[in-house]
Coordinates of C-alpha atoms in Angstrom, one line a residue:
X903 CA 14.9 22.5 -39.6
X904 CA 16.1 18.8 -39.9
X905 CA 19.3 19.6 -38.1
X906 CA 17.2 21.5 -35.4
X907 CA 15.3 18.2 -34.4
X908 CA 18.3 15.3 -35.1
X909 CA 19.1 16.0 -31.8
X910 CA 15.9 15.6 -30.5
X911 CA 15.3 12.4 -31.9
X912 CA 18.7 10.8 -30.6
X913 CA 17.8 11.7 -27.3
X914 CA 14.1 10.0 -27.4
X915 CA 16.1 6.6 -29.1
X916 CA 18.9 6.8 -26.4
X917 CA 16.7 7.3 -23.6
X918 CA 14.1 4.4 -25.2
X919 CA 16.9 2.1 -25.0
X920 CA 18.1 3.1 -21.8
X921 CA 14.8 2.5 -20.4
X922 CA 14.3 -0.9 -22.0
X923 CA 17.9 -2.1 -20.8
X924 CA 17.5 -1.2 -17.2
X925 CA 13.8 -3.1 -17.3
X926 CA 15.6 -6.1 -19.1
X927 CA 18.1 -5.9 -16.1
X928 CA 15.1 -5.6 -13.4
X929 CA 13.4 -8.6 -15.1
X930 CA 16.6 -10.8 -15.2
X931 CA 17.3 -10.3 -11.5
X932 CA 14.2 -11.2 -10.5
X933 CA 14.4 -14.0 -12.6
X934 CA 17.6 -15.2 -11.2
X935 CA 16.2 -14.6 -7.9
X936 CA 12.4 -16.0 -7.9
X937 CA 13.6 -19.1 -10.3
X938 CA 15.8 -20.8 -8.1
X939 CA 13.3 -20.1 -5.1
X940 CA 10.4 -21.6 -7.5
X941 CA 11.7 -24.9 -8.1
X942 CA 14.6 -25.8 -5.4
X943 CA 12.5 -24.3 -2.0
X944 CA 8.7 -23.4 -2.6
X945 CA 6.2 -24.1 -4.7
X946 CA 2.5 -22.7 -5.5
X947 CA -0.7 -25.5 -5.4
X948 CA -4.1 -25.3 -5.9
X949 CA -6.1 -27.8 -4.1
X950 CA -8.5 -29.3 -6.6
X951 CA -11.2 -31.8 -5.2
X952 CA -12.4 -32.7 -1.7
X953 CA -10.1 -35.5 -0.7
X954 CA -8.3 -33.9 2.0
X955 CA -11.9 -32.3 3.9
X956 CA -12.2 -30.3 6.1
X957 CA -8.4 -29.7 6.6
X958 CA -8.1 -28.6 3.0
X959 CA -11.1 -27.2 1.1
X960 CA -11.7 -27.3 -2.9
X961 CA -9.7 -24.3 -4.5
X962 CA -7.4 -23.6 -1.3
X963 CA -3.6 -21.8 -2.5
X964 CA -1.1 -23.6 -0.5
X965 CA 3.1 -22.6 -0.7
X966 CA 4.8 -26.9 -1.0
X967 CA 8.0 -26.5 1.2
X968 CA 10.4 -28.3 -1.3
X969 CA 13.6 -27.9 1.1
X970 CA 12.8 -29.7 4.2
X971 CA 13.1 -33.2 2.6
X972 CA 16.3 -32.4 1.6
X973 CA 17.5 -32.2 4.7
X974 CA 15.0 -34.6 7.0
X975 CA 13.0 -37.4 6.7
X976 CA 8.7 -37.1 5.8
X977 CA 7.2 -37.9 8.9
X978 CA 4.1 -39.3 9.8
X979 CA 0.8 -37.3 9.5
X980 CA 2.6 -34.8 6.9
X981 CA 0.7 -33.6 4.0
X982 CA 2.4 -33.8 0.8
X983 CA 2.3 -32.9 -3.1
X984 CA 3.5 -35.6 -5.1
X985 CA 3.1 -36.4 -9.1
X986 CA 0.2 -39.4 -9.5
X987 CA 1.8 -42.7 -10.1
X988 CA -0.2 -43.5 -13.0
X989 CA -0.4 -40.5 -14.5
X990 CA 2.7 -38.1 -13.3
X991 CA 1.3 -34.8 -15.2
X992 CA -1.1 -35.1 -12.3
X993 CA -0.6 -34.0 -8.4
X994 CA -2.5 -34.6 -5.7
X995 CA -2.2 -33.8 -2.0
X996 CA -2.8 -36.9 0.7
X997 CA -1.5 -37.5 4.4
X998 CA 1.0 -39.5 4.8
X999 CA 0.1 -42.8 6.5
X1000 CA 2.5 -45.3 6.6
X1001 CA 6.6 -45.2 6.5
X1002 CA 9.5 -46.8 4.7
X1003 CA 10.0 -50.3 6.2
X1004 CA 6.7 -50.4 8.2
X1005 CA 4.1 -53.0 7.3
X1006 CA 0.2 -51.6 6.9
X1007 CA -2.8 -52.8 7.6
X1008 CA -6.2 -52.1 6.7
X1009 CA -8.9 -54.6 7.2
X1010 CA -12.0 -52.5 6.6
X1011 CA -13.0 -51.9 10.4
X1012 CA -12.4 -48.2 10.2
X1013 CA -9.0 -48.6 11.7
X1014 CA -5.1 -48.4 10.2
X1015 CA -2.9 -51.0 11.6
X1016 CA 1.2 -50.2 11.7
X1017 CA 3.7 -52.5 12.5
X1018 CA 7.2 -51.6 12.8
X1019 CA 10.7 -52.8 14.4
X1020 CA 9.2 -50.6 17.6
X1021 CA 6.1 -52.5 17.6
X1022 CA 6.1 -55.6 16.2
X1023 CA 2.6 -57.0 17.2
X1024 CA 1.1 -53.3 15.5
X1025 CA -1.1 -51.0 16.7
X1026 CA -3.9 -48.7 15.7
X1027 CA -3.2 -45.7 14.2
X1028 CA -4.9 -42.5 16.3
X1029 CA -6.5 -40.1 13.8
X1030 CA -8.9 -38.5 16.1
X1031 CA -7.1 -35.1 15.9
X1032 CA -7.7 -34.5 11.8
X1033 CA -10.3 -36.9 11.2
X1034 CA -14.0 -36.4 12.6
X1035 CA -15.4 -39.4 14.0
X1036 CA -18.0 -40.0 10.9
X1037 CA -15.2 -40.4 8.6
X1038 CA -14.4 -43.8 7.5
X1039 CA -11.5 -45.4 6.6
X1040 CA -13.3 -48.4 3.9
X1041 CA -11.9 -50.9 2.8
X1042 CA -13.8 -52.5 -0.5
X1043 CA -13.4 -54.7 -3.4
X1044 CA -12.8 -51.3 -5.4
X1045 CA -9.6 -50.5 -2.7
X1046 CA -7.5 -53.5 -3.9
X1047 CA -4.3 -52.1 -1.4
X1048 CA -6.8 -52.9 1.7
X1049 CA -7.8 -56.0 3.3
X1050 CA -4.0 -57.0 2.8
X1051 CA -1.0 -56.6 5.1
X1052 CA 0.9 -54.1 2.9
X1053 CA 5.0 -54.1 3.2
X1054 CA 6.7 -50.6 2.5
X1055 CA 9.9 -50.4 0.4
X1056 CA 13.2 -48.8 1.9
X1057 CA 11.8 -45.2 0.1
X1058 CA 8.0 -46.2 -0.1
X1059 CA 5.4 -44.4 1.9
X1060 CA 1.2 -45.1 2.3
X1061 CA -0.7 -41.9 2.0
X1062 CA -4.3 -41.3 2.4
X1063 CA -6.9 -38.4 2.1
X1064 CA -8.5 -37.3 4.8
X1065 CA -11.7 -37.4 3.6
X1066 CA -11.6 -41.2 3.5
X1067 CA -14.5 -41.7 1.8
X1068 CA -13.8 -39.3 -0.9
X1069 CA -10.4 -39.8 -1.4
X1070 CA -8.2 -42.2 -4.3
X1071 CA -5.0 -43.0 -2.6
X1072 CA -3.3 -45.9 -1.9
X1073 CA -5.7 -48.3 -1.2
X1074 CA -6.2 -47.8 -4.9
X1075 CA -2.8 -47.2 -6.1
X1076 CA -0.2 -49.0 -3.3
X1077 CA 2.4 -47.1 -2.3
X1078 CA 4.3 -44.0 -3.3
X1079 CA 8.0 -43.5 -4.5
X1080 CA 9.4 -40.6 -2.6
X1081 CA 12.3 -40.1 -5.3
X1082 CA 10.3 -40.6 -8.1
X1083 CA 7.0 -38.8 -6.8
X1084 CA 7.4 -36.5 -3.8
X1085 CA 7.3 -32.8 -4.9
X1086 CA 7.2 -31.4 -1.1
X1087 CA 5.1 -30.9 1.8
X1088 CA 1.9 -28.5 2.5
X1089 CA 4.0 -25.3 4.2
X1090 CA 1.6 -22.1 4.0
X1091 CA -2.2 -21.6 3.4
X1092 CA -2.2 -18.4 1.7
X1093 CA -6.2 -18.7 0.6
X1094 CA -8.4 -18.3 1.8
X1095 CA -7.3 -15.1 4.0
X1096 CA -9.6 -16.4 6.8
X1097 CA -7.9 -19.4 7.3
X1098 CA -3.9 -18.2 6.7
X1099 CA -1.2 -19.6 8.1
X1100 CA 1.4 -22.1 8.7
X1101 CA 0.5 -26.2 8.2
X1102 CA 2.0 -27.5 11.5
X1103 CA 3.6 -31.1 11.5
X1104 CA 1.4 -33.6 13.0
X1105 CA 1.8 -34.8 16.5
X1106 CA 0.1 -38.5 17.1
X1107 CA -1.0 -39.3 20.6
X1108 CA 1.3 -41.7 22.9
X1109 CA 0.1 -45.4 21.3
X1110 CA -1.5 -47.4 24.2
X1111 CA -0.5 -51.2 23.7

């Protein structure tokens, strides 16, 4: 009787180990595939807080494009995920504002002021198409980056939330490293399913002088 069901028994091992292989081999292409995708081109993020209303609600899932810098420069009006200068085990997600080499202004009149080689004398910043009109942009004793002209480093950029009143940025904290801090920019909205889809790149009106 034992030599009936030997057999039988090194077939059910066999077969055990055959299936556990070819699931070890399913796992370790997928790692080799979703890895390098994780942490050279896209990246999940939760929103958490109410700094970037209404464009970005509390507990939105957002897909961080972590390619396109490689390649190109941030541009003005992109939203971005970067580590928390004073605490890096932290993200948050702001607009970005100002740009390497540009000098910012804030003075507390609801307005940003930019000055760059293209316009030296400044101008007003036009937010009208993200931020609704009874959004200010304060400028307080508690904002110590405002009420200042502020002059960007050759990889510095000024970011802001767009929920200005509700938001720590750099008025609070100055500028941020892009090396040192920049994880990527907002790509995909994936959740809520009723409001899906692609973050566009942010187009600013002509400036009128």
């Amino acid at each position: 009787r034992m030599d009936t069901e030997q057999p039988e028994a090194k077939g059910f091992v066999r077969e055990a180990s055959e299936f556990i292989w070819e699931t070890l081999k399913v796992v370790i292409i997928a790692l080799v595939i979703i890895l390098p995708v994780r942490y050279f081109l896209i990246q999940p993020f939760f929103v958490n807080g109410t700094s970037m209303v209404p464009n970005f609600q509390n507990k939105e899932y957002v897909l961080v494009d972590k390619w396109t810098y490689r390649l190109g420069e941030p541009q003005r009006g992109d939203v971005i995920i970067f580590k928390y200068p004073n605490d890096p085990s932290q993200y948050f997600i702001k607009r970005i504002i100002g740009l390497p080499g540009e000098t910012i202004e804030i003075p507390g009149d609801n307005t940003v002021h930019i000055y760059n080689s293209r316009y030296p004398d400044g101008f007003v910043l036009n937010e009208t198409t993200y931020l609704p009109a009874s959004n200010h942009t304060y400028c307080t004793s508690q904002t110590p980056w405002c009420g200042k002209k502020i002059v960007l480093g050759p990889d510095e950029y000024f970011v802001m939330g767009d929920n200005r009143e509700h938001s720590s940025d750099s008025r609070f904290f100055g500028p941020v490293n892009r090396t040192e801090f920049f994880s990527g920019m907002a790509w995909l909205r994936l959740w809520p399913l009723s409001r899906i889809g692609f973050i566009p790149r942010q187009d600013y009106p002509p400036v009128v002088q």
